[in-house]
Coordinates of C-alpha atoms and ligand atoms in Angstrom, one line a residue:
Chain A
X1 CA -15.7 18.1 11.6
X2 CA -18.3 19.4 13.9
X3 CA -21.6 17.7 14.6
X4 CA -22.8 20.3 17.0
X5 CA -23.2 22.8 14.1
X6 CA -25.6 20.5 12.3
X7 CA -28.7 22.5 13.1
X8 CA -30.5 24.7 10.7
X9 CA -28.8 24.9 7.4
X10 CA -29.3 28.2 5.8
X11 CA -30.6 28.4 2.3
X12 CA -27.7 29.5 0.2
X13 CA -27.8 32.1 -2.4
X14 CA -27.6 30.3 -5.8
X15 CA -24.3 30.5 -7.5
X16 CA -24.4 32.5 -10.7
X17 CA -20.8 32.1 -11.6
X18 CA -17.8 30.3 -10.3
X19 CA -16.0 33.5 -9.3
X20 CA -16.3 34.3 -5.6
X21 CA -13.5 33.5 -3.2
X22 CA -11.8 30.5 -4.8
X23 CA -10.3 27.7 -2.7
X24 CA -9.1 26.1 -5.9
X25 CA -8.1 27.9 -9.1
X26 CA -7.0 25.9 -12.1
X27 CA -5.6 28.2 -14.8
X28 CA -5.2 27.0 -18.4
X29 CA -3.4 23.7 -17.7
X30 CA -2.1 21.4 -20.3
X31 CA -1.3 17.8 -19.3
X32 CA 0.9 15.3 -21.1
X33 CA 1.2 11.6 -20.3
X34 CA 4.4 9.7 -21.1
X35 CA 5.8 12.9 -22.7
X36 CA 3.8 12.5 -25.8
X37 CA 0.1 11.9 -25.1
X38 CA -1.6 15.3 -24.8
X39 CA -4.7 14.9 -22.8
X40 CA -5.7 18.3 -21.4
X41 CA -5.5 21.3 -23.6
X42 CA -6.0 24.5 -21.6
X43 CA -8.4 23.6 -18.8
X44 CA -9.4 26.4 -16.4
X45 CA -11.8 26.2 -13.6
X46 CA -12.6 27.7 -10.2
X47 CA -14.0 26.2 -7.0
X48 CA -15.4 28.8 -4.7
X49 CA -15.1 28.1 -0.9
X50 CA -17.8 25.9 0.4
X51 CA -19.4 25.0 -2.9
X52 CA -20.0 21.8 -4.9
X53 CA -18.7 22.1 -8.4
X54 CA -19.3 19.5 -11.0
X55 CA -16.9 18.5 -13.8
X56 CA -18.9 16.6 -16.4
X57 CA -17.9 14.7 -19.5
X58 CA -17.9 11.3 -21.2
X59 CA -15.4 8.5 -21.2
X60 CA -11.9 9.7 -21.8
X61 CA -12.8 13.4 -21.7
X62 CA -10.1 14.0 -19.1
X63 CA -12.0 14.4 -15.8
X64 CA -9.8 12.0 -13.9
X65 CA -6.7 13.6 -15.4
X66 CA -7.9 17.0 -14.2
X67 CA -8.5 15.7 -10.7
X68 CA -5.1 13.9 -10.6
X69 CA -3.4 17.1 -11.8
X70 CA -5.0 19.0 -8.9
X71 CA -4.1 16.3 -6.2
X72 CA -0.6 16.0 -7.7
X73 CA -1.2 12.2 -8.1
X74 CA -0.4 12.7 -11.8
X75 CA 3.3 12.3 -11.3
X76 CA 3.0 8.7 -10.3
X77 CA 1.3 7.9 -13.6
X78 CA 4.0 9.5 -15.6
X79 CA 1.8 12.5 -16.4
X80 CA 2.9 16.1 -16.2
X81 CA 1.3 19.5 -16.1
X82 CA 3.3 21.2 -18.9
X83 CA 1.5 24.6 -19.0
X84 CA -0.6 26.7 -16.8
X85 CA -0.9 26.7 -13.0
X86 CA -3.0 25.3 -10.1
X87 CA -3.5 27.2 -6.9
X88 CA -5.0 25.5 -3.8
X89 CA -5.8 27.8 -0.9
X90 CA -3.6 30.5 -2.3
X91 CA -0.6 28.3 -2.8
X92 CA 0.8 27.0 -6.1
X93 CA 0.9 23.2 -6.1
X94 CA 3.7 22.6 -8.7
X95 CA 6.3 21.4 -6.2
X96 CA 3.9 19.6 -3.8
X97 CA 3.4 15.8 -3.3
X98 CA 0.1 14.1 -2.6
X99 CA 1.3 13.9 1.0
X100 CA 1.7 17.7 1.1
X101 CA -1.7 18.2 -0.5
X102 CA -3.4 16.0 2.2
X103 CA -1.6 18.0 4.9
X104 CA -2.8 21.2 3.2
X105 CA -6.4 20.0 3.4
X106 CA -7.2 18.4 0.0
X107 CA -8.0 14.7 -0.4
X108 CA -8.9 12.9 -3.6
X109 CA -11.3 10.0 -3.6
X110 CA -10.2 8.1 -6.6
X111 CA -12.3 6.5 -9.3
X112 CA -13.3 2.9 -8.7
X113 CA -13.5 3.5 -4.9
X114 CA -10.1 2.1 -4.1
X115 CA -10.6 0.8 -0.6
X116 CA -8.0 -1.3 1.1
X117 CA -9.7 -4.6 0.5
X118 CA -7.7 -6.6 3.0
X119 CA -8.2 -4.1 5.8
X120 CA -11.4 -3.8 7.8
X121 CA -13.7 -0.8 7.2
X122 CA -12.6 0.7 10.4
X123 CA -8.9 0.2 9.6
X124 CA -9.5 1.9 6.3
X125 CA -10.9 4.9 8.1
X126 CA -8.1 4.9 10.6
X127 CA -5.6 4.9 7.7
X128 CA -7.4 8.0 6.4
X129 CA -6.1 9.9 9.5
X130 CA -2.5 8.8 8.7
X131 CA -1.3 12.4 8.3
X132 CA -2.7 13.5 11.6
X133 CA -1.4 12.5 15.0
X134 CA -4.4 11.6 17.0
X135 CA -4.7 10.3 20.6
X136 CA -6.8 7.2 21.1
X137 CA -9.8 9.3 22.2
X138 CA -9.4 11.8 19.4
X139 CA -9.4 8.9 17.0
X140 CA -12.5 7.4 18.5
X141 CA -14.2 10.8 18.2
X142 CA -13.1 11.2 14.5
X143 CA -14.4 7.7 13.8
X144 CA -17.7 8.5 15.5
X145 CA -18.1 11.6 13.4
X146 CA -17.7 9.6 10.2
X147 CA -20.1 6.9 11.5
X148 CA -22.5 9.7 12.2
X149 CA -22.6 10.6 8.5
X150 CA -22.3 7.0 7.3
X151 CA -24.3 4.8 9.8
X152 CA -24.0 1.9 7.4
X153 CA -20.2 1.9 7.9
X154 CA -20.7 1.5 11.6
X155 CA -22.6 -1.7 11.1
X156 CA -19.8 -3.0 8.8
X157 CA -16.9 -1.6 10.7
X158 CA -15.2 -5.0 11.4
X159 CA -15.8 -6.5 7.9
X160 CA -13.0 -6.6 5.4
X161 CA -13.6 -3.7 3.0
X162 CA -13.1 -6.0 0.1
X163 CA -16.2 -8.0 1.1
X164 CA -18.6 -5.1 1.5
X165 CA -21.0 -3.9 -1.2
X166 CA -20.1 -1.4 -3.9
X167 CA -22.0 1.4 -2.1
X168 CA -20.3 0.6 1.2
X169 CA -16.9 0.7 -0.5
X170 CA -17.7 4.1 -1.9
X171 CA -18.8 5.3 1.5
X172 CA -15.7 3.8 3.1
X173 CA -13.6 5.7 0.5
X174 CA -15.3 9.0 1.2
X175 CA -15.3 8.4 5.0
X176 CA -11.7 7.6 4.9
X177 CA -11.0 10.9 3.1
X178 CA -13.0 12.8 5.7
X179 CA -10.7 11.3 8.4
X180 CA -8.0 13.7 7.3
X181 CA -10.4 16.7 8.0
X182 CA -10.0 18.1 4.5
X183 CA -11.1 21.6 3.4
X184 CA -11.7 20.2 0.0
X185 CA -12.6 16.8 -1.5
X186 CA -12.1 15.7 -5.1
X187 CA -14.6 13.0 -5.9
X188 CA -14.1 11.0 -9.0
X189 CA -17.3 9.3 -10.2
X190 CA -18.8 8.3 -6.9
X191 CA -21.9 7.0 -8.8
X192 CA -20.0 4.6 -10.9
X193 CA -21.6 1.2 -11.1
X194 CA -24.1 1.8 -8.3
X195 CA -27.9 1.4 -8.2
X196 CA -29.8 4.7 -8.4
X197 CA -31.0 4.7 -4.8
X198 CA -27.5 4.1 -3.5
X199 CA -26.2 6.9 -5.7
X200 CA -28.9 9.2 -4.1
X201 CA -28.0 8.1 -0.6
X202 CA -24.3 8.8 -1.2
X203 CA -25.0 12.2 -2.8
X204 CA -27.3 13.2 0.1
X205 CA -24.4 12.5 2.5
X206 CA -22.0 14.4 0.2
X207 CA -24.3 17.4 0.3
X208 CA -24.5 17.0 4.1
X209 CA -20.7 17.0 4.4
X210 CA -20.6 20.1 2.2
X211 CA -23.2 22.0 4.1
X212 CA -22.4 21.0 7.7
X213 CA -18.7 20.5 7.5
X214 CA -18.1 23.3 5.0
X215 CA -16.0 21.0 2.7
X216 CA -15.6 22.4 -0.8
X217 CA -16.2 19.7 -3.4
X218 CA -15.0 19.2 -7.0
X219 CA -17.1 16.3 -8.4
X220 CA -16.2 14.5 -11.6
X221 CA -19.2 12.7 -13.0
X222 CA -20.6 11.0 -16.1
X223 CA -23.9 10.9 -14.4
X224 CA -24.9 14.4 -15.5
X225 CA -28.4 14.5 -14.1
X226 CA -27.4 13.5 -10.5
X227 CA -24.3 15.7 -10.5
X228 CA -26.3 18.8 -11.7
X229 CA -28.9 18.1 -9.1
X230 CA -26.4 18.4 -6.2
X231 CA -23.8 20.8 -7.6
X232 CA -23.9 24.6 -7.6
X233 CA -22.0 25.1 -10.8
X234 CA -20.8 22.8 -13.6
X235 CA -18.1 22.6 -16.2
X236 CA -18.4 20.3 -19.2
X237 CA -15.2 18.8 -20.5
X238 CA -14.8 17.3 -23.9
X239 CA -11.5 15.9 -25.4
X240 CA -9.5 17.8 -22.9
X241 CA -11.2 21.2 -23.3
X242 CA -13.9 22.9 -21.3
X243 CA -16.7 23.4 -23.8
X244 CA -19.4 24.8 -21.6
X245 CA -19.9 26.1 -18.1
X246 CA -22.7 27.6 -16.0
X247 CA -24.8 27.4 -12.9
X248 CA -26.1 23.9 -12.4
X249 CA -29.7 24.9 -12.9
X250 CA -28.9 26.6 -16.2
X251 CA -26.9 23.7 -17.4
X252 CA -29.7 21.3 -16.6
X253 CA -32.1 23.3 -18.7
X254 CA -29.7 24.0 -21.5
X255 CA -30.9 22.5 -24.7
X256 CA -27.6 21.0 -25.8
X257 CA -26.9 19.6 -22.4
X258 CA -30.3 18.0 -22.2
X259 CA -29.9 16.5 -25.6
X260 CA -26.3 15.2 -25.4
X261 CA -25.7 14.7 -21.7
X262 CA -29.1 14.0 -20.2
X263 CA -30.5 12.0 -23.1
X264 CA -33.6 14.1 -23.6
X265 CA -34.6 15.8 -26.8
X266 CA -37.5 18.0 -27.8
X267 CA -37.0 17.1 -31.5
X268 CA -36.9 13.4 -30.9
X269 CA -34.1 10.9 -30.8
X270 CA -33.3 11.2 -34.5
X271 CA -31.4 14.4 -34.0
X272 CA -28.3 12.6 -32.5
X273 CA -27.4 11.0 -35.7
X274 CA -27.4 14.2 -37.5
X275 CA -25.0 15.8 -35.1
X276 CA -21.7 14.0 -35.6
X277 CA -19.8 16.8 -33.9
X278 CA -20.8 15.4 -30.6
X279 CA -19.5 12.1 -29.6
X280 CA -22.1 9.6 -28.3
X281 CA -21.8 9.0 -24.6
X282 CA -22.0 5.5 -23.3
X283 CA -23.9 6.3 -20.2
X284 CA -26.2 9.3 -20.1
X285 CA -28.9 8.8 -17.6
Chain B
X1 CA 11.4 -43.6 26.7
X2 CA 14.8 -43.0 25.3
X3 CA 13.1 -42.9 21.9
X4 CA 10.7 -40.2 23.0
X5 CA 13.5 -38.1 24.5
X6 CA 15.5 -38.4 21.3
X7 CA 12.5 -37.4 19.3
X8 CA 12.0 -34.3 21.5
X9 CA 15.6 -33.5 21.2
X10 CA 15.4 -33.5 17.4
X11 CA 12.1 -31.7 17.4
X12 CA 13.4 -28.9 19.6
X13 CA 16.6 -28.5 17.6
X14 CA 14.5 -28.3 14.5
X15 CA 12.1 -25.7 15.9
X16 CA 15.0 -23.6 17.0
X17 CA 16.5 -23.7 13.6
X18 CA 13.0 -23.0 12.2
X19 CA 12.6 -19.7 14.0
X20 CA 15.7 -18.6 12.1
X21 CA 14.0 -19.5 8.8
X22 CA 11.0 -17.6 9.9
X23 CA 13.1 -14.5 10.6
X24 CA 14.7 -14.6 7.2
X25 CA 11.4 -15.2 5.5
X26 CA 9.9 -12.2 7.3
X27 CA 12.5 -10.0 5.7
X28 CA 11.1 -11.1 2.4
X29 CA 7.5 -10.7 3.4
X30 CA 8.0 -7.2 4.7
X31 CA 9.4 -6.0 1.4
X32 CA 7.1 -8.1 -0.8
X33 CA 4.0 -6.8 1.0
X34 CA 5.0 -3.2 0.9
X35 CA 6.4 -2.9 -2.6
X36 CA 5.6 -6.2 -4.5
X37 CA 9.3 -6.7 -4.9
X38 CA 10.7 -10.2 -4.5
X39 CA 14.0 -9.2 -2.9
X40 CA 16.5 -11.5 -4.4
X41 CA 19.2 -9.6 -2.6
X42 CA 18.1 -10.7 0.9
X43 CA 20.9 -13.2 1.1
X44 CA 23.4 -10.7 -0.1
X45 CA 22.2 -8.3 2.6
X46 CA 22.8 -11.0 5.2
X47 CA 26.3 -11.5 3.9
X48 CA 27.0 -7.8 3.6
X49 CA 25.7 -7.1 7.1
X50 CA 27.5 -9.6 9.1
X51 CA 30.8 -9.3 7.1
X52 CA 30.7 -5.5 7.8
X53 CA 30.0 -6.2 11.5
X54 CA 33.0 -8.6 11.7
X55 CA 35.0 -6.1 9.6
X56 CA 34.3 -3.3 12.1
X57 CA 35.3 -5.5 15.0
X58 CA 38.6 -6.3 13.2
X59 CA 39.2 -2.5 12.9
X60 CA 39.3 -2.6 16.7
X61 CA 35.7 -1.3 17.4
X62 CA 34.3 -3.2 20.4
X63 CA 31.3 -5.5 20.0
X64 CA 28.7 -3.2 21.5
X65 CA 29.8 -0.2 19.4
X66 CA 30.1 -2.3 16.2
X67 CA 26.5 -3.4 16.5
X68 CA 24.9 0.0 16.4
X69 CA 27.3 1.1 13.7
X70 CA 26.4 -1.8 11.5
X71 CA 22.7 -1.2 12.2
X72 CA 23.1 2.3 11.0
X73 CA 25.0 1.1 8.0
X74 CA 22.2 -1.4 7.1
X75 CA 19.6 1.3 7.5
X76 CA 21.6 3.4 5.1
X77 CA 21.9 0.5 2.7
X78 CA 18.2 0.0 2.9
X79 CA 17.4 3.7 2.2
X80 CA 20.0 3.9 -0.6
X81 CA 18.4 0.8 -2.2
X82 CA 14.9 2.4 -2.1
X83 CA 16.3 5.7 -3.4
X84 CA 18.6 4.4 -6.2
X85 CA 17.2 1.1 -7.3
X86 CA 13.4 1.2 -6.6
X87 CA 12.3 4.8 -6.9
X88 CA 13.5 5.1 -10.4
X89 CA 11.7 1.9 -11.3
X90 CA 8.3 3.0 -9.8
X91 CA 5.4 1.6 -11.8
X92 CA 7.6 -1.0 -13.5
X93 CA 6.5 -4.7 -13.6
X94 CA 7.4 -7.1 -10.9
X95 CA 9.8 -8.9 -13.2
X96 CA 11.7 -5.7 -13.8
X97 CA 12.0 -5.1 -10.1
X98 CA 13.1 -8.7 -9.5
X99 CA 15.9 -8.2 -12.0
X100 CA 16.9 -5.0 -10.3
X101 CA 17.2 -6.8 -7.0
X102 CA 19.3 -9.5 -8.7
X103 CA 21.6 -6.7 -9.8
X104 CA 21.6 -5.3 -6.2
X105 CA 22.6 -8.8 -4.9
X106 CA 25.7 -8.7 -7.1
X107 CA 26.6 -5.1 -6.1
X108 CA 26.3 -6.0 -2.4
X109 CA 28.3 -9.2 -2.6
X110 CA 31.0 -7.4 -4.6
X111 CA 31.1 -4.5 -2.3
X112 CA 31.2 -6.6 0.8
X113 CA 34.2 -8.5 -0.5
X114 CA 35.9 -5.4 -1.9
X115 CA 35.6 -3.7 1.5
X116 CA 36.4 -6.5 3.8
X117 CA 38.2 -9.2 1.8
X118 CA 37.2 -12.7 0.8
X119 CA 38.5 -14.9 3.5
X120 CA 36.2 -16.8 5.9
X121 CA 36.0 -15.2 9.3
X122 CA 35.1 -16.4 12.7
X123 CA 32.5 -14.6 14.7
X124 CA 32.4 -15.3 18.5
X125 CA 29.3 -14.0 20.2
X126 CA 30.5 -15.5 23.5
X127 CA 27.6 -18.0 23.6
X128 CA 28.9 -21.5 24.2
X129 CA 27.7 -24.3 21.9
X130 CA 27.3 -26.8 24.6
X131 CA 24.2 -28.7 25.9
X132 CA 22.1 -26.9 28.4
X133 CA 23.2 -28.5 31.6
X134 CA 20.0 -28.4 33.7
X135 CA 17.9 -29.6 30.8
X136 CA 20.3 -32.5 30.2
X137 CA 20.4 -33.3 34.0
X138 CA 16.7 -33.2 34.6
X139 CA 15.3 -34.7 31.4
X140 CA 18.2 -36.1 29.5
X141 CA 17.5 -34.0 26.5
X142 CA 20.5 -32.4 24.9
X143 CA 19.9 -29.0 23.4
X144 CA 22.7 -26.5 22.6
X145 CA 22.7 -23.3 24.6
X146 CA 23.7 -21.5 21.4
X147 CA 20.6 -22.8 19.6
X148 CA 18.4 -21.7 22.4
X149 CA 19.8 -18.2 22.5
X150 CA 19.6 -18.0 18.7
X151 CA 16.0 -19.2 18.8
X152 CA 15.0 -16.7 21.5
X153 CA 16.7 -13.8 19.7
X154 CA 15.0 -14.7 16.5
X155 CA 11.7 -15.2 18.2
X156 CA 12.0 -11.7 19.8
X157 CA 12.6 -10.2 16.4
X158 CA 9.7 -12.1 14.9
X159 CA 7.4 -11.0 17.6
X160 CA 8.6 -7.4 17.4
X161 CA 8.0 -7.4 13.6
X162 CA 4.6 -9.0 13.9
X163 CA 3.6 -6.3 16.5
X164 CA 5.0 -3.6 14.3
X165 CA 2.8 -4.9 11.5
X166 CA -0.4 -5.3 13.4
X167 CA -0.4 -2.7 16.2
X168 CA 1.5 0.4 15.2
X169 CA 0.5 3.3 13.0
X170 CA 3.4 2.7 10.7
X171 CA 2.3 -0.9 10.5
X172 CA -1.2 0.1 9.4
X173 CA 0.4 2.5 6.8
X174 CA 2.5 -0.4 5.6
X175 CA -0.5 -2.7 5.2
X176 CA -2.4 0.1 3.4
X177 CA 0.5 0.5 1.0
X178 CA 0.7 -3.2 0.5
X179 CA -3.0 -3.2 -0.4
X180 CA -2.9 -0.4 -3.0
X181 CA -0.2 2.1 -3.7
X182 CA -2.3 4.7 -5.4
X183 CA -5.1 4.5 -2.7
X184 CA -2.4 4.8 0.0
X185 CA -0.9 7.8 -1.7
X186 CA -4.2 9.5 -2.2
X187 CA -4.8 9.7 1.6
X188 CA -1.4 11.1 2.2
X189 CA 0.6 8.1 3.3
X190 CA 4.2 8.9 2.2
X191 CA 5.1 5.8 0.1
X192 CA 8.8 6.6 0.0
X193 CA 9.0 6.8 3.8
X194 CA 7.3 3.5 4.2
X195 CA 9.5 1.8 1.6
X196 CA 12.7 3.2 3.2
X197 CA 11.5 1.9 6.5
X198 CA 10.8 -1.5 5.1
X199 CA 14.2 -1.8 3.5
X200 CA 15.9 -0.5 6.6
X201 CA 14.1 -3.1 8.7
X202 CA 15.0 -5.8 6.2
X203 CA 18.6 -4.7 6.6
X204 CA 18.4 -5.1 10.4
X205 CA 16.8 -8.5 10.1
X206 CA 19.6 -9.5 7.7
X207 CA 22.2 -8.4 10.3
X208 CA 20.6 -10.4 13.1
X209 CA 20.2 -13.5 10.9
X210 CA 23.8 -13.1 9.6
X211 CA 25.2 -12.8 13.1
X212 CA 23.4 -15.9 14.4
X213 CA 24.3 -18.0 11.4
X214 CA 27.8 -16.6 11.0
X215 CA 28.6 -17.4 14.5
X216 CA 27.6 -21.0 14.0
X217 CA 29.0 -21.7 10.5
X218 CA 31.6 -19.0 9.9
X219 CA 31.2 -15.7 8.2
X220 CA 31.5 -16.6 4.6
X221 CA 30.1 -16.2 1.1
X222 CA 27.9 -19.3 1.6
X223 CA 25.6 -17.1 3.8
X224 CA 24.2 -15.8 0.5
X225 CA 22.5 -19.1 0.0
X226 CA 20.9 -18.9 3.4
X227 CA 18.2 -16.9 1.7
X228 CA 17.3 -19.9 -0.4
X229 CA 16.2 -21.6 2.8
X230 CA 13.5 -19.0 3.0
X231 CA 12.0 -20.0 -0.3
X232 CA 10.2 -23.1 0.8
X233 CA 9.1 -21.2 4.0
X234 CA 7.6 -18.5 1.8
X235 CA 5.8 -21.0 -0.4
X236 CA 4.4 -22.9 2.5
X237 CA 3.5 -19.8 4.6
X238 CA 2.3 -17.5 1.7
X239 CA 4.3 -14.6 0.5
X240 CA 2.2 -12.0 2.2
X241 CA 1.3 -13.6 5.5
X242 CA 3.3 -12.8 8.6
X243 CA 1.8 -15.5 10.8
X244 CA 2.0 -17.9 7.8
X245 CA 5.8 -17.6 7.4
X246 CA 6.3 -17.8 11.2
X247 CA 4.5 -21.1 11.4
X248 CA 6.0 -22.3 8.1
X249 CA 9.5 -21.6 9.4
X250 CA 8.8 -23.8 12.4
X251 CA 7.4 -26.5 10.1
X252 CA 10.3 -26.5 7.8
X253 CA 12.8 -26.5 10.6
X254 CA 11.2 -29.3 12.5
X255 CA 10.3 -31.4 9.5
X256 CA 13.8 -31.2 7.9
X257 CA 15.5 -32.4 11.1
X258 CA 13.0 -35.1 11.8
X259 CA 13.1 -36.3 8.2
X260 CA 16.9 -36.3 8.3
X261 CA 16.9 -38.5 11.4
X262 CA 14.0 -40.8 10.8
X263 CA 13.8 -41.0 7.0
X264 CA 17.3 -39.9 6.0
X265 CA 19.0 -43.3 6.6
X266 CA 16.8 -44.9 3.9
X267 CA 18.1 -42.3 1.4
X268 CA 21.7 -42.4 2.5
X269 CA 21.4 -39.1 4.5
X270 CA 21.6 -35.5 3.5
X271 CA 17.9 -35.2 2.9
X272 CA 17.5 -32.1 5.0
X273 CA 19.0 -30.2 2.2
X274 CA 16.1 -30.9 -0.1
X275 CA 13.2 -32.2 2.0
X276 CA 11.8 -28.6 2.6
X277 CA 11.6 -28.1 -1.2
X278 CA 9.6 -31.4 -1.5
X279 CA 7.3 -30.1 1.2
X280 CA 7.0 -26.8 -0.7
X281 CA 6.1 -28.5 -3.9
X282 CA 3.4 -30.5 -2.2
X283 CA 2.0 -27.3 -0.9
X284 CA 2.2 -25.7 -4.3
X285 CA 0.0 -28.5 -5.6
X286 CA -2.6 -28.6 -2.9
X287 CA -2.6 -25.1 -1.3
X288 CA -0.8 -22.7 -3.7
X289 CA -1.7 -19.6 -1.7
X290 CA 0.2 -21.0 1.3
X291 CA -1.0 -21.7 4.9
X292 CA -2.6 -18.4 5.5
X293 CA -1.7 -16.6 2.3
X294 CA -4.5 -14.2 1.5
X295 CA -6.7 -15.3 -1.3
X296 CA -7.2 -12.5 -3.7
X297 CA -10.3 -10.6 -2.9
X298 CA -11.9 -10.2 -6.3
X299 CA -15.2 -8.6 -5.4
X300 CA -15.3 -5.0 -6.6
Ligands
ATP401 N1 -1.7 7.0 -17.3 C1 -2.0 7.4 -18.6 N2 -1.2 7.3 -19.6 C2 -1.5 7.6 -20.9 N3 -2.7 8.0 -21.2 C3 -3.7 8.2 -20.2 C4 -3.4 7.8 -18.9 N4 -4.5 8.0 -18.1 C5 -5.4 8.5 -19.0 N5 -4.9 8.6 -20.2 C6 -5.7 9.1 -21.4 O1 -6.1 10.3 -21.2 C7 -7.5 10.5 -21.6 C8 -8.3 11.1 -20.5 O2 -8.5 10.1 -19.5 P1 -9.2 10.3 -18.1 O3 -9.0 9.1 -17.4 O4 -8.8 11.6 -17.6 O5 -10.7 10.5 -18.6 P2 -12.0 10.5 -17.8 O6 -12.8 11.7 -18.2 O7 -11.8 10.3 -16.4 O8 -12.8 9.2 -18.4 P3 -13.7 8.2 -17.6 O9 -15.1 8.8 -17.5 O10 -13.7 7.0 -18.5 O11 -13.1 7.9 -16.3 C9 -7.9 9.2 -22.2 O12 -7.8 9.2 -23.6 C10 -6.9 8.2 -21.6 O13 -6.7 7.2 -22.5
MG402 MG1 -12.2 9.0 -15.0

């Protein structure tokens, strides 16, 4: 991380496809849990270096499963990538462990902001640097950089994480991941259960991290409107398949996306009921 | 005056025994915190460790060489346990894991007796079991040199473990793993390494405890039941609290000796065998999370 380079952020060229130099390439993966439950059926996606890519979809679509396949956390849940391949930074990840992935520069921030509740906020952050060997002063510096992005965490540094608010826990989880100085973050539903203004605050920080630290981000979200506002490109996942993809702007303006993921409709609300082929989403807006 | 001296004598003896309970209970806490496993095999590990130590000495290996050899053996046993018993059972329920450690206890007990035989051995650490002369001369309190040395050794181990927990990087990793396996894994903390470390440490704790108790009571199968002494300590201190079990160990040690001396006569003696359990039951009724046991943080 480098605060010095925070000055003028250049306006980036809009992404028109997810080609470009990929830091992550997921090719046609199939994932099976417990040897029988087929959850992903041929998912492919690319994350170009330095971009924010959104993975959208409703409950049970397979977003978390996709992220866990990428971070190799899947194995500990008795899941297995049975077909296809995942390449991170030019290396296949089949034989790697979560520990290797963090060492290679990828950290997953899991769904439900899993902080260490009995550790203080600062201890949570320090634990995030577990894979690095830092001197006392380097650790101080790394913490200060996280506090620079998350000033709220500085105020709460000595509180037990379990007693902080939902937003603060989400910030702790993201800040903790940043302590490993990752090249790429996998964020699983950072907006979950948070008030809109907290969601906005967190997404602004995520965008900052992306632009100033150059961290590539793959973002799984049900909150389509927020995700598309901050992402460059999006994929829509339904029942374990990518059903649509495109630049974030184009997706946000797409008629079907508007209707079924953003809860807006030009023809009026009635149209949902006539389209049984789309499952209703629990949370749209 | 004589009454007070006698009281102090009993109290000190109790506290010194109590440090030993703390030590054994810490072996449990370490494993329970890191992997949510109630290690039923802790007592078997004590027996296996000290019997192996005595066995090595009988083979002609001198004391100071047998000690590191046994430490290495216990580290190996700890790592093998993690590898062969716990890793295949990852994600299983706590009950399943408890059953696995019960199995492990039988394996260790059987293996120890198969390797070294079943007869009771003597272990001479060269520490005399006589009253400390200067203390007796100056104050009139009789406390065994052996008890003091044992208490000090146990105290050093307890302090070292407490520091390992609270001050080191590995300790933080351990507390993180204890808090949530998946979250710890997601930030790259190698669970297997932490588990191996925890089991190896428990093995070393078992060896130290076994040597101190074995020297006093003989190296014999009954050491297996020593671990039962840790149960009331764990209940009073809380299964996940390092300071809790340290203090609980002292409470159990002191209270059982005091109870034996002052209340025992009314019950015909022998109450130190069960008084800690009575205390534990009282705690279960009024403070089920233990002295400092962490209440579950439920806020999400
Ligand atoms: N460990 C598991 N074992 C068996 N099935 C699982 C497991 N984890 C997830 N599944 C199933 O896989 C499917 C996809 O789940 P996943 O958690 O990836 O969805 P999601 O898109 O993240 O949903 P949500 O938005 O609710 O988090 C679901 O049907 C779920 O029941
Ligand atoms: Mg999910």
